[in-house]
Amino acid sequence: MSRRYFLLKRKPEAFSKTEYTVQEQIELLPFLLKVLSKTSRNSVKSILTRGQVMVDGQMMRQHNYSLQIGQKVEIQSNQVALNISKLVGVTILHEDEDIIVINKEAGILSVASKREREMTAYRQVTDYVRSSDVRNRIFVVHRLDKDTSGVMMFAKNEKTQQTLQNTWSESVKERMYTALVQGKVKSESGTITSWLTENSAFKVYSSPIDNGGQHAITHYKRIQSNKECSLLEVLLETGRKNQIRVHMEELGHPVLGDKKYGSTSNPLRRLGLHATALSFLHPRTGELVRFEAEVPAMFITRSK
């Protein structure tokens, strides 16, 4: 294959940005790996994640975005991405005029509660969007538990928030989690169905029969396991509060570190739960989009 599309037209501007012109169709990440051949793959991926790549003037973080002949790819300096680098425990995966998708680390609250006023993902992303315009806002669409990491989305306007929340069950096509659970799960796969109710102490309980609670369905598949723990891929058919945590306890294999729902060990010093992927119909375009957050390495090594 000819490589003439990699070099192109280069225009340095006082360490602020470098521009290239695409001359053959190629995906964005392979393109960047070629033009930045002296930069490590992880560093190139970080440049994308931090929002330092513009395609025809639009910020682009999608690794497999298909570049077309004649498009302009601009790589901006670290100074331009300074506001993104100030985020702590939050990485931006995607941003457009309607939504902003992040990877939240464990230990970061999604939003503030009445009892806790610490730094949250919501507050940090709000500060980030207001750094370009003080009128900018973000709106909560869904949440992750404080000790759950992974993909989380905010709306950038109230109309988008209402659209997503009102059509959530129809618009969301996939909510995939990775769970590190206690003990060796015998079944390769399975489905847990029950009705969930929450008591006055904010603990959710599961019932095998309809007791007036919320119907909850969880599918799981074992990825790998050892005598101490198992790594599961978990797909939510419904999205109820603490659903995975309750259902894993019901399975007899609570999520590691989840003392509230039956775990007796915490080798990770965090909850063994990660929101790996979120797939949904974009509220403006109707296009099916999917965002992923890499599974923490400690989940994989612990379950080998």
Short mmCIF file of C-alpha atoms in Angstrom, two decimals:
data_model
loop_
_atom_site.label_atom_id
_atom_site.label_comp_id
_atom_site.label_asym_id
_atom_site.label_seq_id
_atom_site.Cartn_x
_atom_site.Cartn_y
_atom_site.Cartn_z
CA MET A 1 0.00 0.00 0.00
CA SER A 2 1.26 3.45 -0.85
CA ARG A 3 2.15 5.67 2.11
CA ARG A 4 1.93 8.96 0.29
CA TYR A 5 -1.05 10.02 2.41
CA PHE A 6 1.08 10.36 5.52
CA LEU A 7 3.05 13.30 4.57
CA LEU A 8 1.36 15.83 3.26
CA LYS A 9 1.51 19.51 4.04
CA ARG A 10 3.03 20.55 7.32
CA LYS A 11 2.63 24.05 8.76
CA PRO A 12 4.23 24.69 12.18
CA GLU A 13 2.98 27.72 14.07
CA ALA A 14 5.25 28.68 16.95
CA PHE A 15 4.64 25.46 18.89
CA SER A 16 0.91 26.05 18.87
CA LYS A 17 -0.29 23.60 16.25
CA THR A 18 0.77 21.47 13.28
CA GLU A 19 -1.50 20.88 10.29
CA TYR A 20 -1.59 18.00 7.82
CA THR A 21 -3.63 17.43 4.67
CA VAL A 22 -4.99 13.91 4.12
CA GLN A 23 -4.30 12.49 0.67
CA GLU A 24 -5.78 8.98 1.04
CA GLN A 25 -8.59 7.49 3.08
CA ILE A 26 -7.41 6.18 6.47
CA GLU A 27 -8.65 5.96 10.07
CA LEU A 28 -7.57 8.72 12.44
CA LEU A 29 -5.44 6.75 14.93
CA PRO A 30 -3.28 4.99 12.29
CA PHE A 31 -2.86 8.36 10.57
CA LEU A 32 -1.60 9.98 13.77
CA LEU A 33 0.71 7.05 14.54
CA LYS A 34 2.39 7.61 11.16
CA VAL A 35 2.72 11.37 11.25
CA LEU A 36 3.86 11.21 14.87
CA SER A 37 6.14 8.21 14.30
CA LYS A 38 8.58 9.27 17.03
CA THR A 39 5.79 9.39 19.63
CA SER A 40 4.65 6.27 21.55
CA ARG A 41 1.25 4.75 20.82
CA ASN A 42 0.00 5.55 24.33
CA SER A 43 1.10 9.18 23.99
CA VAL A 44 -0.68 9.47 20.64
CA LYS A 45 -3.85 8.03 22.15
CA SER A 46 -3.55 10.55 25.00
CA ILE A 47 -3.30 13.39 22.48
CA LEU A 48 -6.62 12.20 21.04
CA THR A 49 -8.22 11.79 24.47
CA ARG A 50 -7.16 15.26 25.61
CA GLY A 51 -8.93 16.83 22.66
CA GLN A 52 -5.79 18.07 20.90
CA VAL A 53 -6.80 16.78 17.44
CA MET A 54 -9.04 18.79 15.14
CA VAL A 55 -10.45 17.50 11.82
CA ASP A 56 -11.63 20.29 9.56
CA GLY A 57 -11.85 22.54 12.60
CA GLN A 58 -13.89 20.11 14.73
CA MET A 59 -12.45 18.39 17.82
CA MET A 60 -12.22 14.65 17.19
CA ARG A 61 -11.49 11.89 19.74
CA GLN A 62 -12.85 8.90 17.81
CA HIS A 63 -9.91 6.57 17.10
CA ASN A 64 -11.53 4.89 14.11
CA TYR A 65 -12.88 8.06 12.51
CA SER A 66 -12.51 7.66 8.74
CA LEU A 67 -10.46 10.48 7.25
CA GLN A 68 -11.20 11.47 3.67
CA ILE A 69 -8.94 12.90 0.98
CA GLY A 70 -8.47 16.64 1.37
CA GLN A 71 -9.43 16.87 5.04
CA LYS A 72 -7.23 18.96 7.34
CA VAL A 73 -5.92 17.36 10.53
CA GLU A 74 -4.58 19.80 13.11
CA ILE A 75 -2.63 18.68 16.16
CA GLN A 76 -2.68 21.32 18.86
CA SER A 77 -0.08 21.94 21.50
CA ASN A 78 -0.43 20.92 25.14
CA GLN A 79 -1.11 24.54 26.05
CA VAL A 80 -4.33 24.49 24.04
CA ALA A 81 -5.45 21.42 26.02
CA LEU A 82 -4.51 22.91 29.39
CA ASN A 83 -8.09 23.05 30.66
CA ILE A 84 -8.53 19.33 29.94
CA SER A 85 -5.30 18.47 31.77
CA LYS A 86 -6.68 20.08 34.94
CA LEU A 87 -9.29 17.34 35.27
CA VAL A 88 -8.57 14.93 38.14
CA GLY A 89 -9.93 11.39 37.95
CA VAL A 90 -11.89 12.28 34.82
CA THR A 91 -10.90 11.73 31.18
CA ILE A 92 -12.95 13.07 28.28
CA LEU A 93 -13.72 10.35 25.72
CA HIS A 94 -15.95 12.35 23.39
CA GLU A 95 -17.45 15.80 23.09
CA ASP A 96 -19.81 17.41 20.60
CA GLU A 97 -22.42 20.16 20.75
CA ASP A 98 -24.94 17.95 22.57
CA ILE A 99 -23.09 15.47 24.78
CA ILE A 100 -19.84 14.96 26.64
CA VAL A 101 -18.74 11.41 27.49
CA ILE A 102 -16.14 10.75 30.18
CA ASN A 103 -14.21 7.93 31.82
CA LYS A 104 -14.64 8.40 35.57
CA GLU A 105 -12.12 6.85 37.92
CA ALA A 106 -13.17 4.98 41.06
CA GLY A 107 -13.35 7.22 44.14
CA ILE A 108 -14.87 10.19 42.28
CA LEU A 109 -18.49 11.09 42.98
CA SER A 110 -20.66 11.54 39.89
CA VAL A 111 -22.53 14.45 41.48
CA ALA A 112 -22.60 15.97 44.95
CA SER A 113 -24.91 14.58 47.59
CA LYS A 114 -26.43 16.46 50.53
CA ARG A 115 -23.89 14.88 52.87
CA GLU A 116 -20.80 15.08 50.66
CA ARG A 117 -19.40 18.24 49.12
CA GLU A 118 -16.13 16.93 47.68
CA MET A 119 -14.95 17.44 44.11
CA THR A 120 -17.23 15.58 41.69
CA ALA A 121 -17.16 14.60 38.03
CA TYR A 122 -20.08 16.98 37.46
CA ARG A 123 -18.28 19.94 38.98
CA GLN A 124 -15.04 19.30 37.11
CA VAL A 125 -16.72 18.89 33.73
CA THR A 126 -18.80 22.01 34.43
CA ASP A 127 -15.61 23.98 35.09
CA TYR A 128 -14.12 22.56 31.89
CA VAL A 129 -17.02 23.59 29.61
CA ARG A 130 -17.22 27.02 31.26
CA SER A 131 -13.53 27.65 30.58
CA SER A 132 -14.48 28.44 26.97
CA ASP A 133 -17.76 30.22 27.78
CA VAL A 134 -19.07 31.03 31.27
CA ARG A 135 -22.63 30.48 30.03
CA ASN A 136 -21.98 26.81 29.24
CA ARG A 137 -23.63 24.16 31.39
CA ILE A 138 -23.87 20.40 31.61
CA PHE A 139 -26.86 18.28 32.66
CA VAL A 140 -26.92 14.93 34.44
CA VAL A 141 -28.21 12.04 32.33
CA HIS A 142 -27.23 9.04 34.48
CA ARG A 143 -24.79 8.29 37.30
CA LEU A 144 -22.16 5.82 38.43
CA ASP A 145 -21.53 4.86 42.05
CA LYS A 146 -18.58 6.65 43.63
CA ASP A 147 -16.42 3.51 43.64
CA THR A 148 -17.45 2.39 40.14
CA SER A 149 -15.24 3.55 37.28
CA GLY A 150 -15.93 3.84 33.56
CA VAL A 151 -18.10 5.43 30.90
CA MET A 152 -20.49 8.16 31.96
CA MET A 153 -22.34 10.78 29.90
CA PHE A 154 -23.56 14.33 30.46
CA ALA A 155 -25.80 16.41 28.20
CA LYS A 156 -24.64 19.88 27.18
CA ASN A 157 -28.12 21.36 26.97
CA GLU A 158 -31.46 20.76 28.66
CA LYS A 159 -33.22 19.59 25.50
CA THR A 160 -30.68 16.80 25.01
CA GLN A 161 -30.96 15.80 28.66
CA GLN A 162 -34.73 15.49 28.42
CA THR A 163 -34.53 13.57 25.14
CA LEU A 164 -32.05 11.06 26.54
CA GLN A 165 -33.88 10.58 29.83
CA ASN A 166 -37.32 10.29 28.24
CA THR A 167 -36.17 7.74 25.64
CA TRP A 168 -33.43 6.01 27.70
CA SER A 169 -34.82 2.48 27.47
CA GLU A 170 -35.30 2.79 23.69
CA SER A 171 -32.18 4.83 22.87
CA VAL A 172 -29.61 2.91 24.89
CA LYS A 173 -28.67 -0.28 23.05
CA GLU A 174 -25.85 -1.53 25.27
CA ARG A 175 -24.67 -0.97 28.83
CA MET A 176 -21.72 -3.28 29.38
CA TYR A 177 -19.82 -3.55 32.65
CA THR A 178 -16.82 -5.56 33.75
CA ALA A 179 -17.14 -7.04 37.23
CA LEU A 180 -14.45 -8.67 39.34
CA VAL A 181 -16.35 -10.90 41.74
CA GLN A 182 -15.44 -13.03 44.72
CA GLY A 183 -14.84 -16.75 44.13
CA LYS A 184 -14.86 -18.91 41.02
CA VAL A 185 -18.11 -18.62 39.05
CA LYS A 186 -18.96 -22.10 37.74
CA SER A 187 -21.34 -21.16 34.93
CA GLU A 188 -19.84 -19.75 31.74
CA SER A 189 -22.86 -17.49 31.34
CA GLY A 190 -26.25 -16.83 32.81
CA THR A 191 -29.12 -14.44 33.43
CA ILE A 192 -30.41 -13.15 36.76
CA THR A 193 -33.99 -11.87 36.98
CA SER A 194 -35.60 -10.43 40.09
CA TRP A 195 -37.51 -7.50 41.58
CA LEU A 196 -35.51 -4.90 43.50
CA THR A 197 -36.68 -2.78 46.42
CA GLU A 198 -34.78 -0.26 48.54
CA ASN A 199 -35.19 0.04 52.30
CA SER A 200 -34.94 3.13 54.52
CA ALA A 201 -31.20 2.48 54.99
CA PHE A 202 -30.73 2.82 51.20
CA LYS A 203 -29.86 -0.85 50.73
CA VAL A 204 -31.43 -2.63 47.78
CA TYR A 205 -32.91 -6.09 48.22
CA SER A 206 -33.78 -8.72 45.60
CA SER A 207 -36.92 -10.83 45.41
CA PRO A 208 -37.49 -13.74 42.97
CA ILE A 209 -41.19 -12.86 42.78
CA ASP A 210 -42.96 -9.63 41.88
CA ASN A 211 -43.29 -7.79 45.18
CA GLY A 212 -44.05 -4.40 43.70
CA GLY A 213 -40.37 -3.55 43.25
CA GLN A 214 -38.53 -2.76 40.01
CA HIS A 215 -38.03 -5.61 37.58
CA ALA A 216 -34.30 -6.14 36.95
CA ILE A 217 -32.54 -8.35 34.39
CA THR A 218 -28.76 -8.90 34.30
CA HIS A 219 -26.84 -11.06 31.82
CA TYR A 220 -23.30 -12.20 32.57
CA LYS A 221 -20.47 -14.11 30.88
CA ARG A 222 -17.34 -15.43 32.57
CA ILE A 223 -14.15 -14.13 30.94
CA GLN A 224 -11.54 -15.73 33.18
CA SER A 225 -11.25 -16.93 36.76
CA ASN A 226 -9.09 -18.50 39.42
CA LYS A 227 -9.80 -19.89 42.89
CA GLU A 228 -10.12 -16.43 44.43
CA CYS A 229 -12.11 -14.41 41.91
CA SER A 230 -13.76 -14.27 38.50
CA LEU A 231 -13.82 -11.63 35.80
CA LEU A 232 -17.28 -11.21 34.28
CA GLU A 233 -18.68 -9.29 31.35
CA VAL A 234 -22.06 -8.00 32.49
CA LEU A 235 -24.83 -6.66 30.25
CA LEU A 236 -27.73 -4.75 31.74
CA GLU A 237 -31.13 -5.33 30.19
CA THR A 238 -32.56 -2.97 32.81
CA GLY A 239 -30.74 -0.26 34.72
CA ARG A 240 -31.79 -0.24 38.35
CA LYS A 241 -29.97 1.23 41.32
CA ASN A 242 -27.17 -1.12 42.51
CA GLN A 243 -28.52 -3.78 40.13
CA ILE A 244 -25.22 -5.51 39.36
CA ARG A 245 -24.06 -5.39 42.97
CA VAL A 246 -27.30 -6.92 44.25
CA HIS A 247 -27.45 -9.57 41.53
CA MET A 248 -23.84 -10.63 42.06
CA GLU A 249 -24.59 -11.10 45.76
CA GLU A 250 -27.62 -13.17 44.77
CA LEU A 251 -25.39 -15.25 42.47
CA GLY A 252 -23.22 -16.03 45.48
CA HIS A 253 -20.28 -14.09 44.10
CA PRO A 254 -20.38 -10.49 45.38
CA VAL A 255 -18.35 -7.79 43.68
CA LEU A 256 -14.91 -7.58 45.26
CA GLY A 257 -14.68 -4.75 47.77
CA ASP A 258 -18.48 -4.48 48.04
CA LYS A 259 -18.94 -4.93 51.79
CA LYS A 260 -22.48 -3.56 51.57
CA TYR A 261 -23.51 -6.46 49.34
CA GLY A 262 -21.64 -9.39 50.84
CA SER A 263 -17.97 -9.11 49.90
CA THR A 264 -15.52 -10.21 52.60
CA SER A 265 -12.33 -9.00 50.90
CA ASN A 266 -11.06 -5.85 49.23
CA PRO A 267 -7.70 -6.59 47.58
CA LEU A 268 -8.16 -3.80 45.01
CA ARG A 269 -8.94 -1.15 47.64
CA ARG A 270 -11.87 -0.18 45.46
CA LEU A 271 -15.09 -1.70 44.10
CA GLY A 272 -14.45 -4.31 41.42
CA LEU A 273 -16.93 -2.77 39.00
CA HIS A 274 -16.22 -0.85 35.79
CA ALA A 275 -18.63 0.60 33.19
CA THR A 276 -16.86 -0.63 30.07
CA ALA A 277 -19.11 0.45 27.20
CA LEU A 278 -22.17 2.56 26.48
CA SER A 279 -23.94 2.38 23.13
CA PHE A 280 -26.91 4.58 22.24
CA LEU A 281 -28.69 6.46 19.48
CA HIS A 282 -27.29 9.98 19.32
CA PRO A 283 -30.09 12.40 20.32
CA ARG A 284 -29.44 14.76 17.39
CA THR A 285 -28.42 12.50 14.51
CA GLY A 286 -30.07 9.20 15.44
CA GLU A 287 -26.76 7.50 14.65
CA LEU A 288 -25.74 4.53 16.79
CA VAL A 289 -22.61 5.54 18.73
CA ARG A 290 -20.53 3.50 21.15
CA PHE A 291 -17.96 4.62 23.73
CA GLU A 292 -15.58 2.41 25.69
CA ALA A 293 -13.33 2.83 28.72
CA GLU A 294 -10.46 0.37 29.01
CA VAL A 295 -10.85 -2.26 31.72
CA PRO A 296 -8.48 -1.52 34.66
CA ALA A 297 -5.38 -3.70 34.36
CA MET A 298 -5.69 -4.79 38.00
CA PHE A 299 -9.02 -6.51 37.16
CA ILE A 300 -7.33 -8.64 34.53
CA THR A 301 -4.19 -9.56 36.45
CA ARG A 302 -6.07 -10.35 39.66
CA SER A 303 -8.36 -12.87 37.92
CA LYS A 304 -5.70 -14.76 35.91
#
